[in-house]
PDB file of C-alpha atoms in Angstrom:
ATOM      1  CA  MET A 111      -0.094   0.499   0.602  1.00 94.00           C
ATOM      2  CA  ARG A 112       1.709   3.453  -0.397  1.00 96.00           C
ATOM      3  CA  VAL A 113       0.388   6.018   2.097  1.00 98.00           C
ATOM      4  CA  LEU A 114       0.760   9.711   2.131  1.00 98.00           C
ATOM      5  CA  VAL A 115       1.215  10.771   6.059  1.00 98.00           C
ATOM      6  CA  ALA A 116       0.322  14.496   5.847  1.00 98.00           C
ATOM      7  CA  GLY A 117       1.696  16.058   9.009  1.00 97.00           C
ATOM      8  CA  ALA A 118       4.674  14.114   9.730  1.00 97.00           C
ATOM      9  CA  GLY A 119       5.776  15.667  12.668  1.00 96.00           C
ATOM     10  CA  TYR A 120       5.061  14.034  16.388  1.00 97.00           C
ATOM     11  CA  VAL A 121       2.984  10.895  15.693  1.00 98.00           C
ATOM     12  CA  GLY A 122       2.820  11.270  12.102  1.00 98.00           C
ATOM     13  CA  ALA A 123       6.816  10.793  11.933  1.00 97.00           C
ATOM     14  CA  GLU A 124       6.150   8.359  14.076  1.00 98.00           C
ATOM     15  CA  LEU A 125       3.581   6.387  11.401  1.00 98.00           C
ATOM     16  CA  ALA A 126       5.348   6.542   9.093  1.00 98.00           C
ATOM     17  CA  CYS A 127       8.515   4.217  10.051  1.00 97.00           C
ATOM     18  CA  ARG A 128       6.289   2.076  11.647  1.00 97.00           C
ATOM     19  CA  LEU A 129       3.957   1.768   7.892  1.00 97.00           C
ATOM     20  CA  ALA A 130       7.445   1.764   6.519  1.00 97.00           C
ATOM     21  CA  ASP A 131       8.380  -1.142   8.461  1.00 96.00           C
ATOM     22  CA  ALA A 132       6.361  -2.249   7.608  1.00 95.00           C
ATOM     23  CA  GLY A 133       6.826  -3.130   4.475  1.00 95.00           C
ATOM     24  CA  HIS A 134       4.411  -0.291   2.897  1.00 97.00           C
ATOM     25  CA  ASP A 135       5.669   2.538   0.404  1.00 97.00           C
ATOM     26  CA  VAL A 136       5.555   5.506   2.449  1.00 98.00           C
ATOM     27  CA  LEU A 137       5.079   9.312   1.802  1.00 97.00           C
ATOM     28  CA  ALA A 138       5.782  11.595   4.480  1.00 97.00           C
ATOM     29  CA  LEU A 139       4.665  15.140   4.255  1.00 97.00           C
ATOM     30  CA  ARG A 140       5.944  18.088   6.558  1.00 95.00           C
ATOM     31  CA  ARG A 141       6.066  21.451   5.760  1.00 90.00           C
ATOM     32  CA  THR A 142       9.249  21.550   6.513  1.00 84.00           C
ATOM     33  CA  ARG A 143      11.913  18.772   5.928  1.00 67.00           C
ATOM     34  CA  ALA A 144      14.780  19.363   8.235  1.00 51.00           C
ATOM     35  CA  ALA A 145      13.193  18.338  11.712  1.00 47.00           C
ATOM     36  CA  GLY A 146      11.507  15.110  10.661  1.00 44.00           C
ATOM     37  CA  ALA A 147      13.338  13.122   8.173  1.00 52.00           C
ATOM     38  CA  GLU A 148      15.072  11.078  11.016  1.00 50.00           C
ATOM     39  CA  ARG A 149      15.409   7.958   8.417  1.00 49.00           C
ATOM     40  CA  ALA A 150      16.825   8.397   4.618  1.00 46.00           C
ATOM     41  CA  ASP A 151      14.898   7.229   2.221  1.00 47.00           C
ATOM     42  CA  GLY A 152      14.716   3.702   1.716  1.00 44.00           C
ATOM     43  CA  GLU A 153      16.410   2.715   5.071  1.00 51.00           C
ATOM     44  CA  SER A 154      13.280   0.820   6.221  1.00 53.00           C
ATOM     45  CA  GLY A 155      11.504  -1.910   4.886  1.00 52.00           C
ATOM     46  CA  GLY A 156       9.659  -0.088   2.487  1.00 57.00           C
ATOM     47  CA  ARG A 157      10.026   2.877   1.119  1.00 88.00           C
ATOM     48  CA  LEU A 158      10.136   6.567   3.253  1.00 96.00           C
ATOM     49  CA  ARG A 159      10.525   9.425   1.681  1.00 95.00           C
ATOM     50  CA  TRP A 160      10.289  12.566   2.903  1.00 95.00           C
ATOM     51  CA  LEU A 161       8.441  15.578   1.443  1.00 95.00           C
ATOM     52  CA  ALA A 162       8.247  19.289   2.474  1.00 95.00           C
ATOM     53  CA  CYS A 163       5.391  21.656   1.264  1.00 95.00           C
ATOM     54  CA  ASP A 164       3.266  23.919   2.956  1.00 94.00           C
ATOM     55  CA  LEU A 165      -0.263  22.959   2.150  1.00 95.00           C
ATOM     56  CA  ALA A 166      -1.819  26.233   1.706  1.00 93.00           C
ATOM     57  CA  ASP A 167       0.101  26.753  -1.463  1.00 92.00           C
ATOM     58  CA  SER A 168      -1.493  25.005  -4.297  1.00 90.00           C
ATOM     59  CA  ARG A 169       1.404  25.927  -6.754  1.00 92.00           C
ATOM     60  CA  ALA A 170       3.532  24.081  -4.400  1.00 93.00           C
ATOM     61  CA  LEU A 171       1.346  21.154  -4.021  1.00 92.00           C
ATOM     62  CA  GLY A 172       1.058  20.928  -7.327  1.00 91.00           C
ATOM     63  CA  GLU A 173       4.191  20.014  -7.905  1.00 91.00           C
ATOM     64  CA  LEU A 174       4.420  16.868  -5.537  1.00 92.00           C
ATOM     65  CA  ALA A 175       4.204  13.809  -7.187  1.00 90.00           C
ATOM     66  CA  LEU A 176       1.416  12.431  -5.351  1.00 92.00           C
ATOM     67  CA  GLU A 177      -0.053   9.574  -8.054  1.00 91.00           C
ATOM     68  CA  GLY A 178      -0.670   6.126  -6.645  1.00 93.00           C
ATOM     69  CA  VAL A 179      -1.304   7.060  -3.318  1.00 96.00           C
ATOM     70  CA  ASP A 180      -3.771   4.577  -1.891  1.00 95.00           C
ATOM     71  CA  ALA A 181      -4.347   5.849   1.887  1.00 97.00           C
ATOM     72  CA  LEU A 182      -4.200   9.491   3.254  1.00 98.00           C
ATOM     73  CA  THR A 183      -3.554   9.873   6.824  1.00 98.00           C
ATOM     74  CA  TYR A 184      -3.844  13.084   7.924  1.00 98.00           C
ATOM     75  CA  LEU A 185      -2.277  14.639  11.144  1.00 98.00           C
ATOM     76  CA  VAL A 186      -1.683  18.698  10.462  1.00 97.00           C
ATOM     77  CA  ALA A 187      -1.880  20.559  13.409  1.00 95.00           C
ATOM     78  CA  ALA A 188      -2.636  24.277  13.822  1.00 96.00           C
ATOM     79  CA  THR A 189       0.597  26.496  14.159  1.00 94.00           C
ATOM     80  CA  ALA A 190      -1.453  28.241  16.385  1.00 95.00           C
ATOM     81  CA  ARG A 191      -4.428  28.184  18.999  1.00 96.00           C
ATOM     82  CA  GLU A 192      -6.167  30.760  16.968  1.00 97.00           C
ATOM     83  CA  ASP A 193      -9.633  30.567  14.501  1.00 98.00           C
ATOM     84  CA  ALA A 194      -7.437  31.702  11.806  1.00 98.00           C
ATOM     85  CA  ALA A 195      -4.890  28.964  12.511  1.00 98.00           C
ATOM     86  CA  TYR A 196      -7.091  25.759  12.942  1.00 98.00           C
ATOM     87  CA  ARG A 197      -8.751  26.787   9.973  1.00 98.00           C
ATOM     88  CA  ARG A 198      -6.231  26.581   8.190  1.00 97.00           C
ATOM     89  CA  ALA A 199      -4.960  23.429   9.901  1.00 98.00           C
ATOM     90  CA  TYR A 200      -8.404  20.990   9.350  1.00 98.00           C
ATOM     91  CA  VAL A 201     -10.294  22.975   6.776  1.00 98.00           C
ATOM     92  CA  ASP A 202      -8.040  24.340   3.985  1.00 97.00           C
ATOM     93  CA  CYS A 203      -5.180  22.296   3.666  1.00 97.00           C
ATOM     94  CA  LEU A 204      -7.354  19.362   3.769  1.00 98.00           C
ATOM     95  CA  ALA A 205      -9.216  20.180   1.059  1.00 97.00           C
ATOM     96  CA  ASN A 206      -6.765  21.846  -0.426  1.00 96.00           C
ATOM     97  CA  LEU A 207      -5.156  18.489  -0.651  1.00 97.00           C
ATOM     98  CA  LEU A 208      -7.872  16.242  -1.252  1.00 96.00           C
ATOM     99  CA  GLU A 209      -8.750  18.781  -4.599  1.00 94.00           C
ATOM    100  CA  ARG A 210      -5.261  17.497  -5.594  1.00 93.00           C
ATOM    101  CA  LEU A 211      -5.295  13.918  -5.034  1.00 94.00           C
ATOM    102  CA  ARG A 212      -8.813  13.502  -6.685  1.00 87.00           C
ATOM    103  CA  ALA A 213      -6.284  14.069  -9.771  1.00 81.00           C
ATOM    104  CA  HIS A 214      -5.788  10.164  -9.369  1.00 75.00           C
ATOM    105  CA  SER A 215      -7.972   7.635  -9.313  1.00 72.00           C
ATOM    106  CA  THR A 216      -6.405   5.570  -6.685  1.00 88.00           C
ATOM    107  CA  LEU A 217      -7.309   6.328  -3.086  1.00 94.00           C
ATOM    108  CA  ARG A 218      -9.365   4.238  -1.431  1.00 95.00           C
ATOM    109  CA  ARG A 219      -8.894   5.065   2.047  1.00 97.00           C
ATOM    110  CA  VAL A 220      -8.508   8.794   4.593  1.00 98.00           C
ATOM    111  CA  LEU A 221      -8.068   8.846   7.537  1.00 98.00           C
ATOM    112  CA  TYR A 222      -8.192  11.926   9.469  1.00 98.00           C
ATOM    113  CA  ALA A 223      -6.581  12.540  12.924  1.00 98.00           C
ATOM    114  CA  SER A 224      -9.508  14.326  14.891  1.00 98.00           C
ATOM    115  CA  SER A 225      -9.859  15.328  18.230  1.00 98.00           C
ATOM    116  CA  THR A 226     -12.038  14.813  21.687  1.00 98.00           C
ATOM    117  CA  SER A 227     -12.580  18.504  21.559  1.00 98.00           C
ATOM    118  CA  VAL A 228     -15.355  17.553  18.917  1.00 98.00           C
ATOM    119  CA  TYR A 229     -16.929  17.439  22.879  1.00 98.00           C
ATOM    120  CA  ALA A 230     -18.931  19.729  24.739  1.00 97.00           C
ATOM    121  CA  GLN A 231     -19.903  18.337  27.931  1.00 98.00           C
ATOM    122  CA  ASP A 232     -17.910  18.602  31.041  1.00 97.00           C
ATOM    123  CA  ASP A 233     -20.070  17.316  33.897  1.00 97.00           C
ATOM    124  CA  GLY A 234     -17.956  14.165  34.149  1.00 97.00           C
ATOM    125  CA  SER A 235     -20.234  12.005  31.820  1.00 97.00           C
ATOM    126  CA  ARG A 236     -19.050   8.996  29.455  1.00 98.00           C
ATOM    127  CA  VAL A 237     -18.592   9.955  26.043  1.00 98.00           C
ATOM    128  CA  ASP A 238     -18.288   7.797  23.307  1.00 98.00           C
ATOM    129  CA  GLU A 239     -19.032   8.097  19.234  1.00 98.00           C
ATOM    130  CA  SER A 240     -22.666   8.076  19.862  1.00 98.00           C
ATOM    131  CA  SER A 241     -22.303  10.993  22.411  1.00 98.00           C
ATOM    132  CA  ALA A 242     -23.617  14.903  20.406  1.00 98.00           C
ATOM    133  CA  THR A 243     -20.911  16.569  19.045  1.00 98.00           C
ATOM    134  CA  GLU A 244     -21.385  20.042  19.993  1.00 96.00           C
ATOM    135  CA  PRO A 245     -18.541  22.319  20.100  1.00 97.00           C
ATOM    136  CA  ARG A 246     -18.634  25.759  21.834  1.00 95.00           C
ATOM    137  CA  GLU A 247     -15.003  26.720  21.317  1.00 97.00           C
ATOM    138  CA  PHE A 248     -13.477  27.408  17.850  1.00 98.00           C
ATOM    139  CA  ASN A 249     -10.615  24.344  17.783  1.00 97.00           C
ATOM    140  CA  GLY A 250     -13.211  21.756  18.404  1.00 98.00           C
ATOM    141  CA  ARG A 251     -15.596  23.512  15.553  1.00 98.00           C
ATOM    142  CA  ARG A 252     -12.975  23.392  13.002  1.00 98.00           C
ATOM    143  CA  VAL A 253     -11.727  19.611  13.900  1.00 98.00           C
ATOM    144  CA  LEU A 254     -15.163  18.684  13.066  1.00 98.00           C
ATOM    145  CA  GLU A 255     -16.177  20.498   9.747  1.00 98.00           C
ATOM    146  CA  GLY A 256     -12.865  18.785   9.164  1.00 98.00           C
ATOM    147  CA  GLU A 257     -13.972  15.318   9.859  1.00 98.00           C
ATOM    148  CA  ALA A 258     -16.845  16.703   7.754  1.00 98.00           C
ATOM    149  CA  ILE A 259     -14.836  17.736   4.369  1.00 98.00           C
ATOM    150  CA  ALA A 260     -12.623  14.107   4.681  1.00 98.00           C
ATOM    151  CA  ARG A 261     -16.132  12.141   4.747  1.00 97.00           C
ATOM    152  CA  SER A 262     -16.674  13.421   1.088  1.00 95.00           C
ATOM    153  CA  ALA A 263     -13.365  12.613   0.090  1.00 94.00           C
ATOM    154  CA  GLY A 264     -15.348  10.089  -2.052  1.00 91.00           C
ATOM    155  CA  CYS A 265     -13.304   6.579  -0.264  1.00 95.00           C
ATOM    156  CA  CYS A 266     -13.628   5.083   3.427  1.00 97.00           C
ATOM    157  CA  ALA A 267     -12.813   7.578   5.669  1.00 98.00           C
ATOM    158  CA  VAL A 268     -12.348   7.176   8.890  1.00 98.00           C
ATOM    159  CA  ALA A 269     -11.842  10.212  12.038  1.00 98.00           C
ATOM    160  CA  LEU A 270      -9.541   8.717  15.093  1.00 99.00           C
ATOM    161  CA  ARG A 271     -10.689  11.393  18.265  1.00 98.00           C
ATOM    162  CA  LEU A 272      -7.011  11.221  19.957  1.00 98.00           C
ATOM    163  CA  GLY A 273      -7.379  12.869  23.306  1.00 98.00           C
ATOM    164  CA  GLY A 274      -4.261  14.778  24.890  1.00 97.00           C
ATOM    165  CA  ILE A 275      -1.142  13.045  22.885  1.00 98.00           C
ATOM    166  CA  TYR A 276       2.360  12.729  25.425  1.00 97.00           C
ATOM    167  CA  GLY A 277       5.441  10.870  25.423  1.00 97.00           C
ATOM    168  CA  PRO A 278       9.070  11.375  24.314  1.00 96.00           C
ATOM    169  CA  GLY A 279      10.154  14.678  24.676  1.00 95.00           C
ATOM    170  CA  ARG A 280       6.781  16.079  26.019  1.00 95.00           C
ATOM    171  CA  SER A 281       7.204  16.742  29.701  1.00 94.00           C
ATOM    172  CA  ALA A 282       5.500  20.206  29.885  1.00 96.00           C
ATOM    173  CA  LEU A 283       3.585  19.229  33.029  1.00 96.00           C
ATOM    174  CA  GLN A 284       6.429  16.880  34.385  1.00 96.00           C
ATOM    175  CA  GLU A 285       8.416  20.054  34.941  1.00 97.00           C
ATOM    176  CA  ARG A 286       5.205  21.821  36.399  1.00 97.00           C
ATOM    177  CA  VAL A 287       5.209  19.299  39.091  1.00 98.00           C
ATOM    178  CA  ARG A 288       9.402  19.123  39.726  1.00 97.00           C
ATOM    179  CA  ALA A 289       8.883  22.906  40.668  1.00 97.00           C
ATOM    180  CA  GLY A 290       6.108  23.141  42.703  1.00 96.00           C
ATOM    181  CA  ALA A 291       4.241  25.212  39.791  1.00 97.00           C
ATOM    182  CA  ALA A 292       1.653  22.970  39.412  1.00 97.00           C
ATOM    183  CA  ARG A 293      -2.077  23.203  41.888  1.00 98.00           C
ATOM    184  CA  LEU A 294      -4.333  20.487  42.231  1.00 98.00           C
ATOM    185  CA  PRO A 295      -8.060  21.625  40.811  1.00 97.00           C
ATOM    186  CA  SER A 296     -10.848  22.436  42.947  1.00 97.00           C
ATOM    187  CA  ALA A 297     -13.048  19.446  42.532  1.00 98.00           C
ATOM    188  CA  PRO A 298     -12.369  16.274  40.525  1.00 98.00           C
ATOM    189  CA  HIS A 299     -11.644  16.947  36.783  1.00 98.00           C
ATOM    190  CA  TYR A 300     -11.418  14.280  34.096  1.00 98.00           C
ATOM    191  CA  THR A 301      -8.546  14.773  31.616  1.00 98.00           C
ATOM    192  CA  ASN A 302      -8.267  12.032  28.707  1.00 98.00           C
ATOM    193  CA  ARG A 303      -4.974  10.726  26.543  1.00 98.00           C
ATOM    194  CA  ILE A 304      -2.964   8.736  24.958  1.00 98.00           C
ATOM    195  CA  GLN A 305       0.780   7.840  24.472  1.00 98.00           C
ATOM    196  CA  ARG A 306       2.477   8.943  21.402  1.00 98.00           C
ATOM    197  CA  ASP A 307       3.016   5.283  19.834  1.00 98.00           C
ATOM    198  CA  ASP A 308      -0.331   4.533  21.102  1.00 98.00           C
ATOM    199  CA  ALA A 309      -1.411   6.751  18.695  1.00 98.00           C
ATOM    200  CA  ALA A 310       0.431   5.615  16.124  1.00 98.00           C
ATOM    201  CA  ARG A 311      -0.214   2.039  16.772  1.00 98.00           C
ATOM    202  CA  ALA A 312      -4.217   2.896  15.942  1.00 98.00           C
ATOM    203  CA  CYS A 313      -3.659   5.056  12.968  1.00 98.00           C
ATOM    204  CA  ALA A 314      -1.793   1.960  11.655  1.00 98.00           C
ATOM    205  CA  HIS A 315      -4.247  -0.568  13.099  1.00 98.00           C
ATOM    206  CA  LEU A 316      -7.232   1.253  11.791  1.00 98.00           C
ATOM    207  CA  LEU A 317      -5.946   1.740   7.917  1.00 97.00           C
ATOM    208  CA  ALA A 318      -4.751  -2.116   8.348  1.00 96.00           C
ATOM    209  CA  LEU A 319      -8.871  -3.062   9.071  1.00 97.00           C
ATOM    210  CA  ALA A 320     -11.156  -4.048   6.045  1.00 96.00           C
ATOM    211  CA  ALA A 321     -14.480  -2.215   7.166  1.00 96.00           C
ATOM    212  CA  PRO A 322     -13.506   0.218   9.668  1.00 98.00           C
ATOM    213  CA  ALA A 323     -16.173   2.514  11.559  1.00 98.00           C
ATOM    214  CA  THR A 324     -16.291   5.973  10.559  1.00 98.00           C
ATOM    215  CA  CYS A 325     -15.637   7.109  13.637  1.00 98.00           C
ATOM    216  CA  TYR A 326     -13.317   5.789  16.587  1.00 98.00           C
ATOM    217  CA  VAL A 327     -12.611   7.148  20.223  1.00 98.00           C
ATOM    218  CA  GLY A 328      -8.451   7.632  20.419  1.00 98.00           C
ATOM    219  CA  VAL A 329      -7.805   7.555  24.455  1.00 98.00           C
ATOM    220  CA  ASP A 330      -6.031   4.949  26.550  1.00 98.00           C
ATOM    221  CA  ARG A 331      -8.283   2.627  28.918  1.00 97.00           C
ATOM    222  CA  GLU A 332      -8.760   5.155  32.159  1.00 95.00           C
ATOM    223  CA  PRO A 333      -9.868   8.664  32.016  1.00 97.00           C
ATOM    224  CA  ALA A 334      -8.107   9.866  35.059  1.00 97.00           C
ATOM    225  CA  ASP A 335      -8.889  12.842  37.394  1.00 98.00           C
ATOM    226  CA  ARG A 336      -6.133  15.798  37.422  1.00 98.00           C
ATOM    227  CA  ALA A 337      -5.313  15.699  40.886  1.00 98.00           C
ATOM    228  CA  ALA A 338      -4.529  11.963  40.698  1.00 98.00           C
ATOM    229  CA  VAL A 339      -1.922  12.855  37.944  1.00 98.00           C
ATOM    230  CA  LEU A 340      -0.434  15.508  39.558  1.00 98.00           C
ATOM    231  CA  ARG A 341      -0.222  13.846  42.947  1.00 98.00           C
ATOM    232  CA  TRP A 342       1.612  10.236  41.179  1.00 98.00           C
ATOM    233  CA  LEU A 343       3.892  12.843  38.777  1.00 98.00           C
ATOM    234  CA  ALA A 344       4.939  14.026  42.599  1.00 98.00           C
ATOM    235  CA  VAL A 345       5.660  10.750  43.995  1.00 98.00           C
ATOM    236  CA  ARG A 346       7.644   9.270  40.943  1.00 97.00           C
ATOM    237  CA  LEU A 347       9.669  13.112  40.590  1.00 97.00           C
ATOM    238  CA  GLY A 348      10.288  13.218  44.600  1.00 97.00           C
ATOM    239  CA  ALA A 349       9.058  16.532  44.309  1.00 97.00           C
ATOM    240  CA  PRO A 350       6.302  18.104  47.099  1.00 96.00           C
ATOM    241  CA  PRO A 351       3.064  17.108  46.842  1.00 96.00           C
ATOM    242  CA  PRO A 352       0.835  19.541  44.664  1.00 97.00           C
ATOM    243  CA  PRO A 353      -1.343  22.536  46.763  1.00 97.00           C
ATOM    244  CA  GLY A 354      -4.360  23.226  46.579  1.00 97.00           C
ATOM    245  CA  ASP A 355      -7.537  23.119  47.547  1.00 97.00           C
ATOM    246  CA  TYR A 356      -9.213  19.963  46.834  1.00 97.00           C
ATOM    247  CA  ASP A 357     -13.198  18.463  47.215  1.00 98.00           C
ATOM    248  CA  ALA A 358     -13.184  14.777  46.003  1.00 96.00           C
ATOM    249  CA  HIS A 359     -17.179  14.708  46.982  1.00 97.00           C
ATOM    250  CA  ALA A 360     -17.733  18.107  44.694  1.00 98.00           C
ATOM    251  CA  PRO A 361     -19.171  17.419  41.475  1.00 97.00           C
ATOM    252  CA  PRO A 362     -16.694  16.655  38.792  1.00 98.00           C
ATOM    253  CA  SER A 363     -16.347  18.795  35.413  1.00 98.00           C
ATOM    254  CA  GLY A 364     -14.754  17.426  32.023  1.00 98.00           C
ATOM    255  CA  LYS A 365     -15.547  14.350  30.363  1.00 98.00           C
ATOM    256  CA  ARG A 366     -14.768  10.449  30.528  1.00 98.00           C
ATOM    257  CA  CYS A 367     -14.108   9.782  26.741  1.00 98.00           C
ATOM    258  CA  ASP A 368     -14.588   5.682  26.230  1.00 98.00           C
ATOM    259  CA  SER A 369     -12.382   3.999  23.320  1.00 98.00           C
ATOM    260  CA  ALA A 370     -14.416   1.391  24.113  1.00 98.00           C
ATOM    261  CA  ARG A 371     -15.069   0.663  19.995  1.00 98.00           C
ATOM    262  CA  LEU A 372     -11.054   0.972  18.583  1.00 98.00           C
ATOM    263  CA  LEU A 373     -10.875  -1.687  21.602  1.00 98.00           C
ATOM    264  CA  ALA A 374     -13.165  -4.288  20.048  1.00 98.00           C
ATOM    265  CA  THR A 375     -11.767  -4.046  16.416  1.00 98.00           C
ATOM    266  CA  GLY A 376      -8.359  -5.596  18.279  1.00 98.00           C
ATOM    267  CA  PHE A 377      -6.194  -2.852  19.490  1.00 98.00           C
ATOM    268  CA  ASP A 378      -4.568  -3.177  22.333  1.00 97.00           C
ATOM    269  CA  PHE A 379      -2.849  -0.347  24.616  1.00 98.00           C
ATOM    270  CA  ALA A 380       0.810  -0.492  25.034  1.00 98.00           C
ATOM    271  CA  TYR A 381      -0.099   2.346  27.667  1.00 98.00           C
ATOM    272  CA  PRO A 382      -2.882   1.145  28.787  1.00 98.00           C
ATOM    273  CA  THR A 383      -3.126   3.959  31.806  1.00 96.00           C
ATOM    274  CA  PHE A 384      -1.052   7.796  32.003  1.00 93.00           C
TER     275      PHE A 384
END
């Protein structure tokens, strides 16, 4: 299978290498080549080729050799937390790329990296693929708009709604705990996350499914109260317990995302909890 990984960054670069190791022909696309081409072309079991292009630049996009692409995985992220940046990444760039790929009739699957931000629930309730998607913030609205664009591709389209991604090189929360700058929430607040390698593995797994559903929640098996995470980190870092007036009996906030549908496909997490 020839796979285009658009957005070969933190998760996408890992996915591209895994797909190439599995014997696929992989095109790994970034805005710039410099910070992602950890492996030379042809080093993996399949063919791994790194490309650089700004997907908002239709002229540059038209010059890319994308013939014969069977599957697209779209993991492009916004460069800033503002509506214009989210519209560019999740709406405009995706539409540009799909228009370019429509020039070739080989595209059979689109895997779109969505987000749990499409859910607005904030009362500690459990959400899954059947739950209402009524995002209040611009980020969730643009991500959800991107899901609709992916479905318009005219082939099998799958949205993977990822939680907060952590892993190697992402240590901001640990450093806040170590420095004593993290505070406990005042009441239970549920958080949802997935480790970087599991996110890449889930993408590869869904690409390989013969008949996937249109949407999956991509989080680990334990929605975790933020206070529990902070306390756990403090113990393991040898840091003082995080301060804060935490009331375990107060009404919870956040949401508890459920990845049962993903697990039912045979996927298993290497990192099932935080």
